[in-house]
Coordinates of C-alpha atoms in Angstrom, one line a residue:
Chain A
M150 CA 44.3 -18.9 -26.2
S151 CA 46.0 -21.7 -28.1
N152 CA 45.3 -25.3 -29.0
I153 CA 47.5 -28.0 -27.5
V154 CA 47.3 -31.1 -29.6
V155 CA 47.4 -34.4 -27.8
G156 CA 48.5 -37.3 -30.0
I157 CA 47.8 -41.0 -29.9
S158 CA 49.2 -42.6 -26.8
D159 CA 49.9 -39.1 -25.4
L160 CA 48.7 -36.8 -22.6
N161 CA 49.1 -33.2 -21.7
I162 CA 47.9 -30.6 -19.3
C163 CA 47.2 -26.9 -19.4
K164 CA 46.0 -23.9 -17.4
G165 CA 44.0 -20.8 -18.2
S166 CA 42.3 -20.4 -21.6
D167 CA 44.3 -22.9 -23.6
I168 CA 42.4 -25.8 -25.2
L169 CA 43.5 -29.4 -25.3
V170 CA 42.6 -31.2 -28.6
T171 CA 42.8 -34.8 -29.6
Y172 CA 41.8 -35.8 -33.1
A173 CA 39.7 -38.6 -34.4
L174 CA 39.3 -41.0 -31.5
G175 CA 38.1 -44.3 -32.8
S176 CA 38.2 -47.2 -30.4
C177 CA 40.7 -45.2 -28.3
V178 CA 39.4 -43.2 -25.3
G179 CA 40.0 -39.6 -24.5
I180 CA 40.0 -38.7 -20.7
C181 CA 39.5 -35.1 -19.7
I182 CA 40.2 -34.2 -16.0
V183 CA 39.9 -30.8 -14.5
D184 CA 40.1 -29.1 -11.1
P185 CA 37.4 -26.5 -11.5
V186 CA 38.9 -24.2 -8.8
T187 CA 42.4 -23.9 -10.1
K188 CA 41.3 -24.5 -13.7
V189 CA 44.2 -26.9 -14.2
G190 CA 43.1 -29.5 -16.7
G191 CA 44.5 -32.4 -18.7
L192 CA 43.7 -34.8 -21.5
S193 CA 44.9 -38.3 -22.1
H194 CA 44.4 -40.4 -25.3
I195 CA 44.8 -44.1 -24.6
M196 CA 44.7 -47.0 -27.0
L197 CA 44.5 -50.1 -24.8
P198 CA 43.0 -51.1 -21.5
S199 CA 45.9 -52.6 -19.6
S200 CA 49.7 -52.5 -19.7
T201 CA 49.8 -56.0 -18.0
L202 CA 48.7 -57.7 -21.2
N203 CA 51.7 -56.4 -23.0
P204 CA 54.2 -59.2 -23.6
Q205 CA 57.2 -56.8 -23.7
G206 CA 56.3 -54.9 -20.5
V207 CA 55.3 -51.3 -20.6
V208 CA 56.5 -49.6 -23.7
N209 CA 54.8 -46.3 -23.4
P210 CA 52.8 -45.7 -20.2
M211 CA 50.7 -43.1 -22.0
R212 CA 49.2 -45.9 -24.2
F213 CA 47.3 -47.8 -21.5
A214 CA 44.4 -46.8 -19.3
D215 CA 45.9 -48.3 -16.2
T216 CA 49.1 -46.4 -16.5
A217 CA 48.1 -43.2 -18.3
V218 CA 45.4 -42.1 -15.9
P219 CA 47.5 -42.1 -12.8
M220 CA 50.3 -40.4 -14.7
L221 CA 47.8 -37.6 -15.8
V222 CA 46.6 -37.2 -12.2
R223 CA 50.1 -36.9 -10.9
K224 CA 50.9 -34.3 -13.5
L225 CA 47.8 -32.3 -12.6
E226 CA 48.7 -32.4 -8.9
A227 CA 52.2 -31.2 -9.7
A228 CA 50.7 -28.3 -11.6
G229 CA 48.5 -27.3 -8.6
A230 CA 45.3 -29.2 -9.0
L231 CA 43.8 -30.9 -6.0
R232 CA 42.7 -34.5 -6.3
I233 CA 39.6 -34.1 -4.2
R234 CA 38.2 -31.5 -6.6
M235 CA 39.0 -33.3 -9.8
K236 CA 36.2 -34.2 -12.2
A237 CA 36.4 -36.4 -15.3
K238 CA 34.7 -36.4 -18.7
I239 CA 35.4 -39.2 -21.1
A240 CA 34.8 -39.8 -24.8
G241 CA 35.5 -42.4 -27.5
G242 CA 35.6 -46.2 -27.3
A243 CA 33.6 -46.6 -30.5
Q244 CA 33.4 -49.8 -32.5
M245 CA 34.4 -48.6 -35.9
F246 CA 33.9 -51.9 -37.8
S247 CA 30.8 -53.9 -37.0
A248 CA 31.9 -57.4 -37.7
I249 CA 35.4 -57.9 -36.3
G250 CA 35.5 -61.3 -34.7
N251 CA 39.3 -61.2 -34.3
G252 CA 40.1 -61.9 -30.6
S253 CA 42.3 -58.9 -29.7
L254 CA 40.0 -56.4 -31.4
A255 CA 36.6 -57.7 -30.4
N256 CA 34.8 -54.9 -28.3
I257 CA 38.1 -53.1 -27.8
G258 CA 36.2 -49.8 -27.5
D259 CA 34.0 -51.1 -24.7
R260 CA 36.9 -52.7 -22.9
N261 CA 38.8 -49.4 -23.1
V262 CA 35.9 -47.5 -21.6
E263 CA 35.5 -50.1 -18.8
A264 CA 39.1 -49.9 -18.0
V265 CA 39.1 -46.1 -17.9
K266 CA 36.1 -46.2 -15.5
R267 CA 37.8 -48.7 -13.3
V268 CA 41.0 -46.6 -13.0
L269 CA 39.1 -43.4 -12.4
A270 CA 37.2 -45.1 -9.6
Q271 CA 40.4 -46.3 -8.1
E272 CA 41.7 -42.7 -8.2
R273 CA 38.4 -41.6 -6.7
I274 CA 37.7 -39.1 -9.5
P275 CA 34.0 -38.9 -10.5
I276 CA 32.9 -39.1 -14.1
I277 CA 30.5 -36.3 -14.7
A278 CA 29.9 -36.7 -18.4
E279 CA 30.6 -39.4 -21.0
D280 CA 30.1 -39.7 -24.8
T281 CA 31.3 -43.2 -25.5
G282 CA 30.6 -46.3 -27.5
K283 CA 28.5 -46.4 -30.7
N284 CA 30.1 -46.6 -34.1
Y285 CA 31.6 -43.3 -35.1
G286 CA 34.9 -41.3 -34.6
R287 CA 35.1 -38.2 -32.4
T288 CA 37.4 -35.3 -32.0
V289 CA 37.7 -33.8 -28.5
H290 CA 38.3 -30.2 -27.6
F291 CA 38.6 -29.7 -23.8
S292 CA 38.8 -26.3 -22.2
P293 CA 39.8 -26.5 -18.6
S294 CA 38.8 -22.8 -18.0
D295 CA 35.0 -23.7 -18.1
G296 CA 35.4 -27.5 -18.0
I297 CA 33.5 -28.0 -21.3
M298 CA 34.3 -31.1 -23.4
H299 CA 33.3 -30.2 -27.0
I300 CA 32.9 -33.3 -29.3
V301 CA 32.9 -33.1 -33.1
S302 CA 32.0 -36.2 -35.1
A303 CA 32.4 -36.6 -38.8
N304 CA 28.7 -37.0 -39.7
K305 CA 26.7 -37.3 -36.5
G306 CA 27.0 -33.7 -35.2
K307 CA 28.6 -31.8 -32.4
W308 CA 28.0 -31.7 -28.7
D309 CA 29.1 -29.8 -25.6
W310 CA 29.4 -31.9 -22.5
Chain B
M254 CA 68.6 -63.3 -35.4
G255 CA 65.2 -63.1 -37.1
I256 CA 62.8 -60.2 -37.5
K257 CA 61.4 -59.4 -34.1
D258 CA 60.3 -55.8 -34.6
Y259 CA 59.5 -53.8 -37.6
G260 CA 62.7 -51.8 -37.0
D261 CA 64.8 -54.9 -37.7
L262 CA 63.9 -54.7 -41.4
N263 CA 66.8 -53.7 -43.7
E264 CA 66.9 -52.1 -47.1
I265 CA 66.7 -55.4 -48.9
H266 CA 63.6 -56.4 -46.9
M267 CA 62.0 -53.1 -47.7
D268 CA 62.6 -53.6 -51.4
V269 CA 61.1 -57.0 -51.3
L270 CA 58.0 -55.6 -49.6
R271 CA 57.8 -52.8 -52.1
E272 CA 57.9 -55.3 -54.9
L273 CA 55.1 -57.4 -53.3
G274 CA 53.1 -54.2 -53.0
N275 CA 53.7 -53.4 -56.6
I276 CA 52.6 -56.8 -57.8
G277 CA 49.6 -56.9 -55.5
S278 CA 48.4 -53.4 -56.4
G279 CA 49.1 -54.0 -60.1
N280 CA 46.7 -56.9 -60.1
A281 CA 44.2 -55.1 -58.0
A282 CA 44.3 -52.1 -60.3
T283 CA 43.7 -54.4 -63.3
S284 CA 40.6 -55.9 -61.8
L285 CA 39.4 -52.5 -60.8
S286 CA 40.0 -51.2 -64.3
G287 CA 37.9 -54.1 -65.6
M288 CA 35.0 -53.4 -63.3
L289 CA 34.9 -49.7 -64.0
A290 CA 35.9 -49.9 -67.7
K291 CA 38.4 -47.1 -67.1
T292 CA 42.1 -46.9 -67.1
V293 CA 43.6 -47.2 -63.6
D294 CA 47.2 -46.4 -62.9
I295 CA 49.3 -47.1 -59.8
S296 CA 52.3 -45.4 -58.4
V297 CA 55.4 -47.2 -57.1
P298 CA 54.3 -48.3 -53.6
K299 CA 55.7 -46.7 -50.5
I300 CA 56.9 -48.8 -47.6
S301 CA 57.0 -47.0 -44.3
V302 CA 57.7 -47.9 -40.8
L303 CA 55.9 -45.1 -38.9
D304 CA 54.4 -44.1 -35.6
Y305 CA 50.7 -44.5 -35.6
G306 CA 50.0 -40.7 -35.5
Q307 CA 52.2 -40.1 -38.6
V308 CA 50.2 -42.5 -40.7
A309 CA 47.0 -40.4 -40.5
E310 CA 49.0 -37.3 -41.2
Q311 CA 50.4 -38.9 -44.4
L312 CA 47.0 -39.8 -45.6
G313 CA 45.6 -36.3 -45.4
G314 CA 45.2 -35.5 -41.7
P315 CA 43.3 -37.4 -39.0
E316 CA 39.9 -35.7 -39.6
M317 CA 39.7 -36.3 -43.4
M318 CA 36.6 -38.3 -44.3
C319 CA 37.0 -41.5 -46.2
V320 CA 35.6 -44.9 -46.7
G321 CA 37.6 -47.6 -44.9
L322 CA 37.4 -51.3 -45.7
L323 CA 39.1 -53.8 -43.5
L324 CA 40.0 -57.4 -44.3
S325 CA 42.0 -59.8 -42.2
L326 CA 44.6 -62.0 -43.6
S327 CA 45.0 -65.4 -42.3
G328 CA 46.9 -68.6 -43.2
D329 CA 50.6 -68.4 -43.9
V330 CA 50.5 -64.7 -43.7
E331 CA 48.6 -62.9 -41.0
G332 CA 47.8 -59.3 -40.9
M333 CA 45.4 -56.8 -42.3
L334 CA 44.5 -55.3 -45.6
M335 CA 42.9 -51.9 -45.5
F336 CA 41.4 -49.8 -48.3
L337 CA 41.0 -46.1 -47.8
L338 CA 38.9 -44.6 -50.5
Q339 CA 38.5 -40.9 -50.9
K340 CA 35.2 -39.3 -51.7
E341 CA 35.9 -38.7 -55.4
F342 CA 37.0 -42.3 -55.8
T343 CA 34.0 -43.7 -54.2
H344 CA 31.8 -41.4 -56.3
L345 CA 33.5 -42.7 -59.5
T346 CA 33.1 -46.3 -58.5
L347 CA 29.4 -46.0 -57.6
N348 CA 28.8 -44.0 -60.7
A349 CA 30.4 -46.6 -63.0
L350 CA 28.8 -49.6 -61.3
L351 CA 25.3 -48.4 -60.4
G352 CA 24.9 -45.2 -62.5
E353 CA 24.2 -43.3 -59.3
N354 CA 25.4 -39.8 -58.5
F355 CA 25.9 -38.8 -54.9
H356 CA 27.3 -35.6 -53.3
D357 CA 27.9 -36.6 -49.8
F358 CA 29.0 -39.8 -47.9
S359 CA 25.7 -39.7 -46.0
E360 CA 23.8 -40.3 -49.3
I361 CA 25.4 -43.7 -49.8
D362 CA 22.6 -46.4 -49.3
E363 CA 22.8 -50.1 -48.6
M364 CA 23.1 -50.9 -52.2
G365 CA 26.0 -48.5 -52.6
L366 CA 27.8 -49.9 -49.5
S367 CA 27.4 -53.4 -50.8
A368 CA 28.8 -52.4 -54.2
I369 CA 31.9 -50.8 -52.6
K370 CA 32.4 -53.9 -50.4
E371 CA 32.2 -56.1 -53.5
V372 CA 34.7 -54.0 -55.4
S373 CA 37.2 -54.1 -52.5
N374 CA 36.6 -57.8 -52.1
I375 CA 37.6 -58.4 -55.7
M376 CA 40.6 -56.1 -55.5
A377 CA 41.8 -57.7 -52.3
A378 CA 41.5 -61.1 -53.8
S379 CA 43.6 -60.1 -56.8
Y380 CA 46.1 -58.4 -54.5
V381 CA 46.5 -61.4 -52.2
N382 CA 46.5 -63.9 -55.1
A383 CA 49.5 -62.2 -56.7
I384 CA 51.4 -62.3 -53.5
S385 CA 50.4 -65.8 -52.9
S386 CA 51.6 -67.1 -56.2
M387 CA 54.9 -65.2 -56.0
T388 CA 55.7 -66.5 -52.5
G389 CA 54.0 -69.9 -52.5
L390 CA 52.3 -69.0 -49.3
A391 CA 48.6 -69.7 -48.8
I392 CA 46.8 -66.5 -47.7
N393 CA 43.1 -66.3 -46.9
I394 CA 41.1 -63.1 -46.7
T395 CA 37.9 -62.4 -44.8
V396 CA 35.0 -60.5 -46.3
P397 CA 35.5 -56.8 -46.0
D398 CA 34.0 -54.7 -43.2
I399 CA 33.1 -51.2 -44.1
C400 CA 33.1 -47.9 -42.2
I401 CA 32.7 -44.3 -43.4
D402 CA 34.4 -41.9 -40.9
M403 CA 37.5 -39.8 -40.1
V404 CA 40.7 -41.5 -41.4
G405 CA 42.3 -41.2 -37.9
A406 CA 39.4 -43.1 -36.3
I407 CA 39.5 -45.8 -39.0
L408 CA 43.2 -46.2 -38.6
S409 CA 42.9 -46.6 -34.8
V410 CA 41.6 -50.1 -35.4
P411 CA 44.8 -51.5 -37.0
A412 CA 46.8 -49.3 -34.7
I413 CA 45.3 -50.8 -31.6
H414 CA 45.8 -54.3 -32.9
Y415 CA 49.5 -53.7 -33.3
A416 CA 49.9 -51.4 -30.3
N417 CA 50.6 -54.4 -28.0
I418 CA 53.5 -55.5 -30.2
S419 CA 55.2 -52.3 -31.3
D420 CA 55.3 -48.6 -31.2
Q421 CA 55.4 -48.5 -34.9
I422 CA 53.4 -50.0 -37.7
I423 CA 54.7 -51.1 -41.1
Y424 CA 52.6 -50.5 -44.0
I425 CA 52.8 -51.0 -47.7
E426 CA 51.0 -48.1 -49.3
D427 CA 49.7 -48.4 -52.8
E428 CA 48.3 -45.4 -54.4
F429 CA 46.1 -45.8 -57.5
H430 CA 44.5 -43.3 -59.6
S431 CA 42.4 -42.9 -62.7
M432 CA 44.1 -40.5 -65.1
E433 CA 41.1 -38.8 -66.6
D434 CA 39.5 -38.1 -63.2
K435 CA 42.6 -37.5 -61.1
L436 CA 41.5 -39.7 -58.2
T437 CA 43.6 -41.3 -55.6
S438 CA 43.1 -43.9 -53.0
H439 CA 45.2 -46.2 -50.9
I440 CA 45.6 -49.8 -50.1
L441 CA 47.5 -50.5 -46.9
M442 CA 48.9 -54.0 -46.3
I443 CA 49.9 -54.5 -42.7
P444 CA 51.7 -57.8 -42.2
D445 CA 52.3 -59.3 -38.7
V446 CA 56.0 -59.4 -37.7
Q447 CA 56.0 -63.2 -37.7
S448 CA 54.7 -63.3 -41.3
L449 CA 57.4 -61.0 -42.5
E450 CA 60.0 -63.7 -41.7
K451 CA 57.9 -66.3 -43.6
I452 CA 57.7 -64.1 -46.6
M453 CA 61.4 -63.5 -46.7
T454 CA 62.3 -67.1 -46.1
N455 CA 60.0 -68.3 -48.9
L456 CA 61.5 -65.9 -51.3
G457 CA 65.0 -67.0 -50.4
I458 CA 66.0 -63.7 -48.8
E459 CA 68.4 -63.8 -45.9
I460 CA 66.9 -62.6 -42.7

């Protein structure tokens, strides 16, 4: 069993007893998807809701909810997962600073979560657990072997979803 | 050709930014020293153009707890100013200002938060004033917003703001410490790309 670290604007998949980890999600969102039969699972760490708002076009598709989620799903399918069996768990999308009025940052956490939900709905993948919003950072450990998303926060506690 | 991306900065530009950081943090350290009645030293600032993930690594790993304070810059220079205070530093500040001891971040009360905000507000004002008078640019700052959490989560806020523009983020990192207590903390100044051009032009540097 080993930990596979997923960075910011990054995604990865694994099989068997490996664990996917992404550290310190703030307003970013972590999306865990697993096929419970083949136990092929993946984790994506997105920063922004939509690649269409980017003035320079898509720089890194793994950064945006609308491009990262389909990419993750394709990777999972290529590794033997079946879309009809896929389940998703999501975490993050916090508002770290309470008083930001600045246009591009206002409610960015909420907008990220909404975008992720929309894309998952388009992909017809149900969300079976979510730990989103509020005002604290979260580290996600996702183990596809049992489908558990383990959340560690800095000072609010730990949870298994 | 102008500066369109942080990658367009050359060595001379980097030196100029380093010098701005030096002057800004020198002033900020002086005002901090006055508030705490302690000697505060600064190191030569580092200028880095880094991927988002690397920034958190450089500051002690994404899960390290710290106090983050975020101020927006507006006017001639737009961008963000962020203070990342480590636990010991926060402890020292509260101890010097309020005479309170605390052992954990969760023990900081409203009064403590307000004191930290005020300290960062004064330091930010001295930082920005120094840059303002050197460049002749008018820079306004907002009141600081505070958050105590993992450094990676705190940094996601400026990272997201700049993610639409670039893969990388430029930051001017000033480290200051109090000799007798061996404490370090950081000020990050993150200017917008458009503002970099203005700063250089006003200082008579070729772009």
